[in-house]
Short mmCIF file of C-alpha atoms in Angstrom, two decimals:
data_model
loop_
_atom_site.label_atom_id
_atom_site.label_comp_id
_atom_site.label_asym_id
_atom_site.label_seq_id
_atom_site.Cartn_x
_atom_site.Cartn_y
_atom_site.Cartn_z
CA MET A 10 2.43 -21.21 21.90
CA PHE A 11 3.57 -18.45 19.55
CA GLU A 12 1.15 -19.63 16.87
CA ASN A 13 -1.74 -19.36 19.32
CA LEU A 14 -0.63 -15.93 20.55
CA TYR A 15 -0.16 -14.74 16.98
CA ASN A 16 -3.65 -15.91 16.01
CA ALA A 17 -5.07 -14.17 19.07
CA MET A 18 -3.34 -10.89 18.16
CA MET A 19 -4.53 -11.17 14.55
CA PHE A 20 -8.08 -11.72 15.79
CA ILE A 21 -7.87 -8.56 17.90
CA SER A 22 -6.45 -6.64 14.93
CA TYR A 23 -9.55 -7.60 12.91
CA ILE A 24 -11.70 -5.67 15.39
CA ASP A 25 -11.93 -2.16 13.99
CA VAL A 26 -11.23 -0.45 17.30
CA LYS A 27 -10.96 2.92 15.57
CA PHE A 28 -14.75 2.92 15.29
CA LEU A 29 -15.38 1.24 18.64
CA PHE A 30 -13.46 3.92 20.54
CA ASN A 31 -13.99 6.98 18.43
CA GLY A 32 -11.62 9.78 19.37
CA SER A 33 -9.59 7.63 21.74
CA ILE A 34 -6.06 6.25 21.39
CA VAL A 35 -6.21 2.46 21.55
CA THR A 36 -3.15 0.24 21.86
CA ASN A 37 -2.47 -1.88 18.78
CA PRO A 38 -1.92 -5.65 19.14
CA ILE A 39 1.74 -6.73 19.11
CA ILE A 40 1.54 -8.76 15.90
CA GLU A 41 4.98 -8.09 14.39
CA GLU A 42 6.78 -8.84 17.66
CA ILE A 43 5.10 -12.21 18.15
CA ASP A 44 5.56 -13.01 14.46
CA PHE A 45 9.31 -12.45 14.94
CA PHE A 46 9.43 -15.18 17.60
CA GLN A 47 7.10 -17.46 15.64
CA GLN A 48 9.16 -17.28 12.44
CA TYR A 49 12.37 -18.08 14.30
CA VAL A 50 10.83 -21.10 16.02
CA LEU A 51 9.37 -22.37 12.72
CA GLN A 52 12.77 -21.99 11.09
CA GLN A 53 14.42 -24.04 13.84
CA ILE A 54 11.78 -26.76 13.60
CA LEU A 55 12.65 -27.18 9.91
CA GLU A 56 16.29 -27.81 10.85
CA THR A 57 16.77 -31.54 11.20
CA SER A 58 20.52 -31.80 11.86
CA PRO A 59 21.51 -32.46 15.51
CA PHE A 60 22.55 -29.56 17.70
CA ASP A 61 25.58 -31.09 19.47
CA LEU A 62 28.68 -29.04 20.18
CA ASN A 63 30.57 -32.19 21.22
CA SER A 64 29.97 -33.97 17.93
CA LEU A 65 33.01 -33.23 15.77
CA PRO A 66 31.42 -33.84 12.35
CA ASN A 67 28.76 -31.27 13.19
CA LEU A 68 30.91 -28.88 15.19
CA LYS A 69 31.02 -26.17 12.53
CA GLU A 70 27.27 -26.35 11.89
CA SER A 71 26.47 -26.43 15.61
CA LYS A 72 28.61 -23.37 16.28
CA LYS A 73 26.80 -21.58 13.48
CA LYS A 74 23.45 -22.48 15.05
CA PHE A 75 24.63 -21.34 18.46
CA LYS A 76 25.79 -18.04 16.95
CA ASN A 77 22.36 -17.60 15.30
CA LEU A 78 20.67 -18.38 18.60
CA ASN A 79 22.70 -15.68 20.37
CA GLU A 80 21.85 -13.18 17.64
CA PHE A 81 18.18 -14.09 17.95
CA TYR A 82 18.33 -13.72 21.74
CA SER A 83 19.91 -10.25 21.47
CA GLU A 84 17.32 -9.03 18.98
CA ALA A 85 14.48 -10.67 20.91
CA SER A 86 15.63 -9.07 24.18
CA GLU A 87 15.73 -5.69 22.50
CA LYS A 88 12.17 -6.09 21.21
CA VAL A 89 10.84 -7.25 24.58
CA ASN A 90 12.61 -4.47 26.49
CA LYS A 91 11.21 -1.92 24.05
CA LEU A 92 7.70 -3.29 24.59
CA LEU A 93 8.09 -3.10 28.36
CA LYS A 94 9.55 0.39 28.21
CA ASN A 95 6.68 1.70 26.09
CA SER A 96 3.99 -0.08 28.10
CA ASN A 97 1.84 1.94 30.47
CA ILE A 98 -0.08 -1.03 31.83
CA ILE A 99 2.71 -3.38 32.97
CA ASP A 100 4.48 -2.80 36.28
CA THR A 101 8.07 -3.54 35.25
CA SER A 102 9.25 -3.27 38.87
CA ILE A 103 7.74 -6.70 39.59
CA ASN A 104 10.09 -9.59 38.90
CA ILE A 105 8.04 -12.17 37.01
CA ASN A 106 10.86 -14.43 35.83
CA SER A 107 10.19 -17.31 38.23
CA THR A 108 12.04 -19.78 36.02
CA THR A 109 15.28 -17.85 36.35
CA ILE A 110 14.85 -17.57 40.14
CA GLN A 111 14.39 -21.31 40.53
CA ILE A 112 17.38 -22.07 38.32
CA LYS A 113 19.57 -19.78 40.45
CA GLU A 114 18.43 -21.65 43.54
CA CYS A 115 19.69 -24.90 41.99
CA TYR A 116 23.00 -23.58 40.68
CA ASN A 117 24.95 -26.15 42.75
CA GLU A 118 23.29 -29.05 40.96
CA ASN A 119 24.88 -30.75 37.92
CA ASP A 120 24.45 -29.32 34.42
CA SER A 121 22.17 -32.05 33.13
CA TYR A 122 19.73 -31.45 35.98
CA LEU A 123 19.70 -27.71 35.25
CA VAL A 124 18.95 -28.41 31.58
CA TYR A 125 16.14 -30.76 32.58
CA LEU A 126 14.75 -28.23 35.06
CA THR A 127 14.90 -25.41 32.54
CA CYS A 128 13.19 -27.41 29.78
CA SER A 129 10.56 -28.66 32.20
CA LYS A 130 9.77 -25.13 33.38
CA LEU A 131 9.69 -23.82 29.81
CA ASN A 132 7.29 -26.53 28.69
CA SER A 133 5.04 -25.76 31.67
CA PHE A 134 5.23 -22.08 30.81
CA TYR A 135 4.16 -22.82 27.21
CA ASP A 136 1.23 -25.00 28.32
CA GLU A 137 0.05 -22.49 30.93
CA THR A 138 0.29 -19.61 28.46
CA ILE A 139 -1.80 -21.45 25.87
CA GLU A 140 -4.37 -22.48 28.45
CA ILE A 141 -4.69 -19.15 30.30
CA TRP A 142 -4.07 -16.59 27.56
CA TYR A 143 -5.60 -18.37 24.59
CA ARG A 144 -8.16 -21.04 25.47
CA LYS A 145 -9.61 -19.55 28.67
CA LEU A 146 -9.92 -16.13 27.05
CA GLY A 147 -12.09 -17.72 24.37
CA PHE A 148 -9.89 -17.19 21.32
CA GLU A 149 -10.27 -20.82 20.28
CA GLN A 150 -14.04 -20.36 20.12
CA PHE A 151 -13.80 -16.97 18.44
CA LEU A 152 -11.48 -18.23 15.71
CA ASN A 153 -13.51 -21.39 15.12
CA PRO A 154 -17.06 -20.35 16.04
CA ASN A 155 -19.72 -23.03 16.08
CA THR A 156 -22.54 -21.04 17.70
CA PRO A 157 -24.51 -18.20 16.05
CA GLU A 158 -23.65 -15.78 18.88
CA LEU A 159 -19.93 -15.98 18.08
CA MET A 160 -20.26 -15.76 14.31
CA PRO A 161 -18.76 -12.51 12.90
CA PRO A 162 -21.42 -10.03 11.73
CA ILE A 163 -22.13 -9.70 8.02
CA ASP A 164 -23.05 -6.29 6.64
CA SER A 165 -26.49 -6.67 5.09
CA SER A 166 -25.72 -3.87 2.62
CA LEU A 167 -22.83 -5.88 1.12
CA VAL A 168 -22.62 -9.11 -0.82
CA GLN A 169 -19.79 -10.18 1.46
CA ASN A 170 -18.96 -13.49 -0.22
CA ASP A 171 -18.40 -11.69 -3.52
CA GLY A 172 -16.24 -9.11 -1.77
CA MET A 173 -14.10 -11.77 -0.09
CA GLN A 174 -13.68 -13.64 -3.35
CA ALA A 175 -12.67 -10.47 -5.22
CA LEU A 176 -10.25 -9.35 -2.50
CA ASN A 177 -8.59 -12.77 -2.38
CA ILE A 178 -8.05 -12.54 -6.15
CA LEU A 179 -6.58 -9.04 -5.99
CA ARG A 180 -4.26 -9.56 -3.01
CA GLN A 181 -2.32 -12.32 -4.80
CA GLU A 182 -1.40 -10.14 -7.79
CA THR A 183 2.05 -8.67 -8.47
CA GLY A 184 1.06 -4.99 -8.82
CA TRP A 185 1.08 -4.45 -5.07
CA LYS A 186 4.88 -4.65 -5.10
CA LYS A 187 4.87 -1.23 -6.77
CA MET A 188 3.32 0.17 -3.57
CA ASP A 189 6.01 -0.95 -1.13
CA HIS A 190 6.95 2.70 -0.58
CA ILE A 191 3.50 3.45 0.87
CA TYR A 192 2.39 2.94 4.48
CA ILE A 193 -1.16 3.67 5.52
CA ILE A 194 -1.75 5.22 8.94
CA TYR A 195 -4.54 3.32 10.68
CA ASN A 196 -5.36 3.83 14.37
CA GLY A 197 -2.00 5.55 14.80
CA LYS A 198 -0.06 2.61 13.38
CA GLN A 199 1.88 2.46 10.11
CA LEU A 200 0.82 -0.56 8.03
CA ASN A 201 2.79 -1.63 4.95
CA VAL A 202 1.58 -3.56 1.90
CA ASP A 203 2.82 -6.93 3.20
CA PHE A 204 0.86 -6.55 6.44
CA ILE A 205 -2.30 -5.37 4.68
CA LEU A 206 -2.36 -8.28 2.22
CA LYS A 207 -1.11 -10.99 4.56
CA GLY A 208 -3.50 -13.87 5.19
CA GLU A 209 -6.59 -15.08 3.40
CA ILE A 210 -9.65 -12.84 3.47
CA ASN A 211 -12.57 -14.39 5.37
CA HIS A 212 -15.71 -13.35 7.26
CA MET A 213 -13.58 -12.62 10.33
CA ASN A 214 -11.32 -10.01 8.73
CA PHE A 215 -13.13 -8.83 5.58
CA ARG A 216 -14.54 -5.62 7.02
CA ILE A 217 -11.20 -4.24 8.19
CA LYS A 218 -9.14 -5.67 5.32
CA LYS A 219 -11.29 -3.89 2.74
CA GLU A 220 -10.76 -0.63 4.64
CA HIS A 221 -7.00 -1.17 4.64
CA VAL A 222 -6.89 -2.03 0.93
CA THR A 223 -9.04 0.89 -0.20
CA GLN A 224 -7.06 3.32 1.99
CA LEU A 225 -3.84 2.00 0.42
CA LEU A 226 -5.29 2.48 -3.06
CA ARG A 227 -6.41 5.98 -2.18
CA CYS A 228 -2.83 6.82 -1.23
CA ARG A 229 -1.44 5.26 -4.41
CA TYR A 230 -4.02 6.76 -6.77
CA THR A 231 -3.60 10.21 -5.21
CA GLU A 232 0.15 9.91 -5.76
CA ILE A 233 -0.50 8.98 -9.40
CA MET A 234 -2.82 11.95 -9.97
CA LYS A 235 -0.37 14.34 -8.32
CA ASN A 236 2.54 13.14 -10.49
CA TYR A 237 0.27 13.11 -13.57
CA CYS A 238 -0.63 16.77 -13.02
CA VAL A 239 3.01 17.76 -12.38
CA LEU A 240 4.15 16.04 -15.57
CA LEU A 241 1.53 17.84 -17.67
CA SER A 242 2.54 21.17 -16.11
CA SER A 243 6.20 20.42 -16.77
CA ILE A 244 5.64 19.82 -20.48
CA LEU A 245 3.49 22.95 -20.72
CA HIS A 246 6.26 24.96 -19.04
CA ILE A 247 8.78 23.60 -21.55
CA CYS A 248 6.49 24.72 -24.38
CA ASN A 249 6.28 28.22 -22.85
CA THR A 250 10.03 28.58 -22.27
CA VAL A 251 12.56 26.12 -23.72
CA ALA A 252 10.57 25.39 -26.88
CA TYR A 253 8.94 28.79 -27.29
CA ASP A 254 10.13 29.03 -30.93
CA PHE A 255 8.24 25.77 -31.57
CA TYR A 256 5.31 26.67 -29.34
CA TYR A 257 2.41 25.17 -31.30
CA LYS A 258 4.29 22.03 -32.32
CA CYS A 259 5.19 21.51 -28.66
CA LEU A 260 1.55 21.96 -27.63
CA ILE A 261 0.48 19.47 -30.28
CA GLU A 262 2.87 16.88 -28.81
CA LEU A 263 1.54 17.67 -25.33
CA PHE A 264 -2.07 17.19 -26.43
CA LYS A 265 -1.20 13.96 -28.26
CA SER A 266 0.36 12.60 -25.06
CA PHE A 267 -2.55 13.88 -22.99
CA ASN A 268 -4.95 12.03 -25.28
CA LYS A 269 -2.84 8.83 -25.01
CA SER A 270 -3.14 9.02 -21.23
CA LYS A 271 -6.80 8.11 -21.62
CA LEU A 272 -5.91 4.41 -21.44
CA MET A 273 -4.27 4.87 -18.03
CA VAL A 274 -7.13 6.95 -16.68
CA GLU A 275 -9.68 4.43 -17.97
CA GLY A 276 -7.74 1.71 -16.13
CA LEU A 277 -8.00 3.63 -12.87
CA TYR A 278 -11.68 4.30 -13.55
CA LYS A 279 -12.43 0.61 -14.19
CA SER A 280 -10.57 -0.43 -11.05
CA LEU A 281 -12.60 1.99 -8.91
CA ILE A 282 -15.88 0.83 -10.44
CA THR A 283 -14.87 -2.80 -9.84
CA LEU A 284 -13.99 -2.07 -6.20
CA ASN A 285 -17.46 -0.68 -5.58
CA LYS A 286 -19.44 -3.27 -7.54
CA SER A 287 -17.54 -6.12 -5.87
CA SER A 288 -18.40 -4.79 -2.36
CA ILE A 289 -14.77 -3.97 -1.47
CA TRP A 290 -15.28 -0.21 -1.49
CA SER A 291 -18.33 0.98 0.41
CA VAL A 292 -19.18 4.65 -0.07
CA SER A 293 -18.51 6.59 3.12
CA TYR A 294 -17.77 10.30 3.35
CA SER A 295 -16.08 10.07 6.77
CA SER A 296 -13.52 7.33 6.07
CA TYR A 297 -9.82 7.53 5.20
CA SER A 298 -10.60 4.97 2.50
CA ILE A 299 -12.91 7.35 0.65
CA LEU A 300 -12.29 7.05 -3.11
CA GLN A 301 -14.97 9.40 -4.44
CA LYS A 302 -12.47 12.17 -5.18
CA ILE A 303 -10.25 9.86 -7.20
CA LEU A 304 -13.28 8.63 -9.15
CA LYS A 305 -14.35 12.23 -9.83
CA TRP A 306 -10.88 13.19 -11.12
CA VAL A 307 -10.50 10.27 -13.49
CA ALA A 308 -14.11 10.56 -14.73
CA ASP A 309 -13.57 14.28 -15.39
CA ILE A 310 -10.45 13.52 -17.46
CA ILE A 311 -12.19 10.83 -19.51
CA ASN A 312 -15.21 13.10 -20.12
CA LEU A 313 -12.87 15.94 -21.10
CA LEU A 314 -11.07 13.76 -23.63
CA ASN A 315 -14.32 12.26 -24.95
CA ASN A 316 -16.01 15.62 -25.46
CA ASN A 317 -13.15 17.60 -27.01
CA GLU A 318 -10.91 17.31 -30.04
CA PHE A 319 -7.61 16.29 -28.46
CA SER A 320 -7.60 13.15 -30.61
CA GLN A 321 -7.80 15.34 -33.73
CA VAL A 322 -4.45 17.08 -33.29
CA TYR A 323 -1.50 15.64 -35.17
CA ASN A 324 1.95 16.91 -35.96
CA ASP A 325 3.35 17.44 -39.42
CA ASP A 326 5.29 20.15 -41.18
CA LEU A 327 2.14 22.08 -41.98
CA LEU A 328 0.92 24.55 -39.36
CA ASP A 329 -2.01 26.22 -41.02
CA ILE A 330 -4.43 28.67 -39.44
CA LYS A 331 -7.07 25.98 -38.91
CA LYS A 332 -4.70 23.80 -36.92
CA ILE A 333 -3.41 26.73 -34.85
CA GLU A 334 -6.98 27.77 -34.00
CA LEU A 335 -7.76 24.21 -32.87
CA VAL A 336 -4.68 24.18 -30.65
CA LYS A 337 -5.65 27.52 -29.13
CA ARG A 338 -9.15 26.29 -28.31
CA LEU A 339 -7.80 23.11 -26.77
CA LEU A 340 -5.28 25.07 -24.73
CA ILE A 341 -8.09 27.06 -23.08
CA VAL A 342 -9.91 23.81 -22.22
CA PHE A 343 -6.67 22.16 -21.04
CA LEU A 344 -5.65 25.05 -18.78
CA LYS A 345 -9.09 25.21 -17.18
CA PHE A 346 -8.94 21.48 -16.47
CA ARG A 347 -5.33 21.56 -15.23
CA ASP A 348 -5.92 24.49 -12.88
CA ALA A 349 -9.07 22.95 -11.39
CA LEU A 350 -7.34 19.59 -10.84
CA ARG A 351 -4.32 21.28 -9.28
CA ILE A 352 -6.51 23.18 -6.80
CA GLU A 353 -8.41 20.03 -5.79
CA LEU A 354 -5.19 18.05 -5.44
CA TYR A 355 -3.61 20.77 -3.33
CA SER A 356 -6.62 20.75 -1.01
CA ASP A 357 -6.63 16.96 -0.69
CA LEU A 358 -2.87 16.65 -0.18
CA GLY A 359 -3.13 18.94 2.84
CA TYR A 360 -4.73 16.06 4.73
CA MET A 361 -2.80 13.23 3.14
CA LYS A 362 -0.23 12.92 5.95
CA SER A 363 -2.97 11.84 8.32
CA ARG A 364 -3.67 8.71 6.26
CA CYS A 365 -0.50 8.00 4.23
CA LEU A 366 3.23 7.83 4.82
CA MET A 367 5.05 8.06 1.49
CA LYS A 368 8.64 6.80 1.37
CA LYS A 369 9.04 8.22 -2.14
CA SER A 370 8.72 11.91 -2.99
CA PHE A 371 6.23 13.26 -5.50
CA TYR A 372 7.53 14.57 -8.80
CA GLU A 373 8.77 18.16 -8.70
CA MET A 374 8.23 20.26 -11.81
CA PHE A 375 11.51 22.16 -12.04
CA GLN A 376 13.55 19.08 -11.19
CA LEU A 377 11.80 17.21 -14.01
CA ILE A 378 12.45 20.04 -16.45
CA TYR A 379 16.12 20.11 -15.44
CA ASP A 380 16.35 16.34 -15.97
CA PHE A 381 14.70 16.55 -19.41
CA LYS A 382 17.06 19.31 -20.49
CA SER A 383 20.11 17.52 -19.11
CA SER A 384 19.21 14.27 -20.84
CA VAL A 385 19.48 15.90 -24.27
CA SER A 386 23.10 16.54 -25.19
CA SER A 387 23.59 19.89 -26.92
CA ILE A 388 26.91 18.62 -28.31
CA GLU A 389 25.42 15.82 -30.40
CA ILE A 390 22.62 17.89 -31.93
CA SER A 391 22.25 21.41 -33.26
CA ASN A 392 20.95 24.31 -31.19
CA PHE A 393 17.95 24.33 -33.50
CA GLN A 394 17.05 20.71 -32.69
CA TRP A 395 17.80 20.83 -28.95
CA PRO A 396 14.47 22.32 -27.72
CA ILE A 397 12.55 19.94 -29.99
CA GLN A 398 14.36 16.96 -28.48
CA VAL A 399 13.69 18.28 -24.97
CA TYR A 400 9.90 18.37 -25.36
CA HIS A 401 9.96 15.03 -27.18
CA LYS A 402 11.91 13.57 -24.25
CA ALA A 403 9.37 15.02 -21.77
CA CYS A 404 6.40 13.65 -23.72
CA LYS A 405 8.03 10.24 -24.02
CA PHE A 406 8.61 10.18 -20.25
CA PHE A 407 4.96 11.08 -19.67
CA ASN A 408 3.79 8.36 -22.06
CA THR A 409 5.93 5.75 -20.30
CA PHE A 410 4.63 6.90 -16.92
CA CYS A 411 1.03 6.40 -18.07
CA GLU A 412 1.79 2.98 -19.59
CA ASN A 413 3.46 1.81 -16.37
CA VAL A 414 0.56 3.02 -14.22
CA TYR A 415 -1.98 1.25 -16.43
CA LYS A 416 -0.03 -2.00 -16.17
CA SER A 417 0.84 -1.87 -12.46
CA CYS A 418 -2.42 -0.41 -11.13
CA TYR A 419 -4.94 -2.11 -13.38
CA GLU A 420 -3.61 -5.14 -15.21
CA ASP A 421 -1.12 -6.29 -12.54
CA LEU A 422 -3.63 -5.82 -9.71
CA GLY A 423 -5.98 -8.35 -11.29
CA PHE A 424 -9.04 -6.16 -11.80
CA LYS A 425 -9.71 -7.91 -15.12
CA LYS A 426 -10.09 -11.19 -13.22
CA VAL A 427 -12.83 -9.97 -10.88
CA ASP A 428 -16.40 -10.92 -11.76
CA CYS A 429 -18.84 -8.30 -10.46
CA HIS A 430 -21.82 -10.50 -11.39
CA ASN A 431 -23.50 -7.58 -13.21
CA LYS A 432 -24.09 -5.76 -9.92
CA SER A 433 -25.06 -2.10 -10.04
CA LEU A 434 -22.87 0.80 -9.01
CA ASP A 435 -23.76 2.55 -5.77
CA VAL A 436 -26.32 5.24 -6.63
CA LYS A 437 -24.23 7.83 -4.74
CA LEU A 438 -21.49 7.42 -7.36
CA HIS A 439 -23.64 7.94 -10.45
CA LYS A 440 -22.71 11.62 -10.64
CA PHE A 441 -19.03 10.65 -11.00
CA THR A 442 -19.46 8.24 -13.90
CA VAL A 443 -18.31 8.70 -17.48
CA LYS A 444 -20.88 10.30 -19.75
#
């Protein structure tokens, strides 16, 4: 029964009601609640030992099972009562527990008869529920359609089979575990990574699953860009204050790290291109899963690094006029880029709460600077070396951040495994590509 109800709720969840009832609040299917019951029942089915309180060899095990059953009943009752309390379509004043009423009427009978009556009524309840609320509502036909009228629609603008294949590859990768602090907000409901990636992608759920996945990635990639910008600003602030006596050497280390970040940014760029070419990300300017801004930011960074001399700076004991002039020119370019990115991020983050719930805070510049300074002991090194070690520590932290992002958000998400079959990028994205 619970398996059928769960499948029915999942089918309803695949209908993108947000677009069917634009501007309206639509109740979400009770998937998690039914899954709670289903998982408990499946767990009990796997238990093969007899449940007999009168059998001495199994008394300890049976008591444990009975204790677990009571705990399950308490939690289940709480979930059901919460559902009833929050429901505006069920009249809770009507007593619908006919099984309990009939058992009370037979309370003078012997215990074995009551057990038989209860089990009989429960089995009838299960059968009736499956028949009335699953089969007769047509879910069996919807989930296993054999007529063209019931087949799920396929977007003619997408190569849907390629998209399903790519999404099924990506969802099984380990990198998603790094996003367990992110919940997307979809139709007023908070959806975590496990829910978004649960179940195989097919024609029935592809359209909504790709929206969920791309919205999740938008949240994660925005978080990355925000922290990336804060880290760069933190190192620059250290150069301007803590390491002012070593200003140009500090800037050189900053630009070296900035240039190294190209690998991370290229990973994000490749993942976005793959999402579009594989028909997972469809360009839409009115969706929460819009990724154009992320693509613009990473393409701008790659173009900046490709078209300037950040790779030409290196640190040694010699700071001649030529090197200082190069650093000054790069600083002007860097500041212009940093300020523009910060403004765009600030504008985008103003709307982020409507699509993302972040369980982890963004980096904060002055807290980072405090941590970098605190991590370098002034007792073990000279006052002369302390500021040098601070900016080295900050740059090392930034380098590690970029390496981890590249691994978790490109390699560990499986983008290298996706075959785009030489498909072209959406023409609307050409202006955001690397030159």
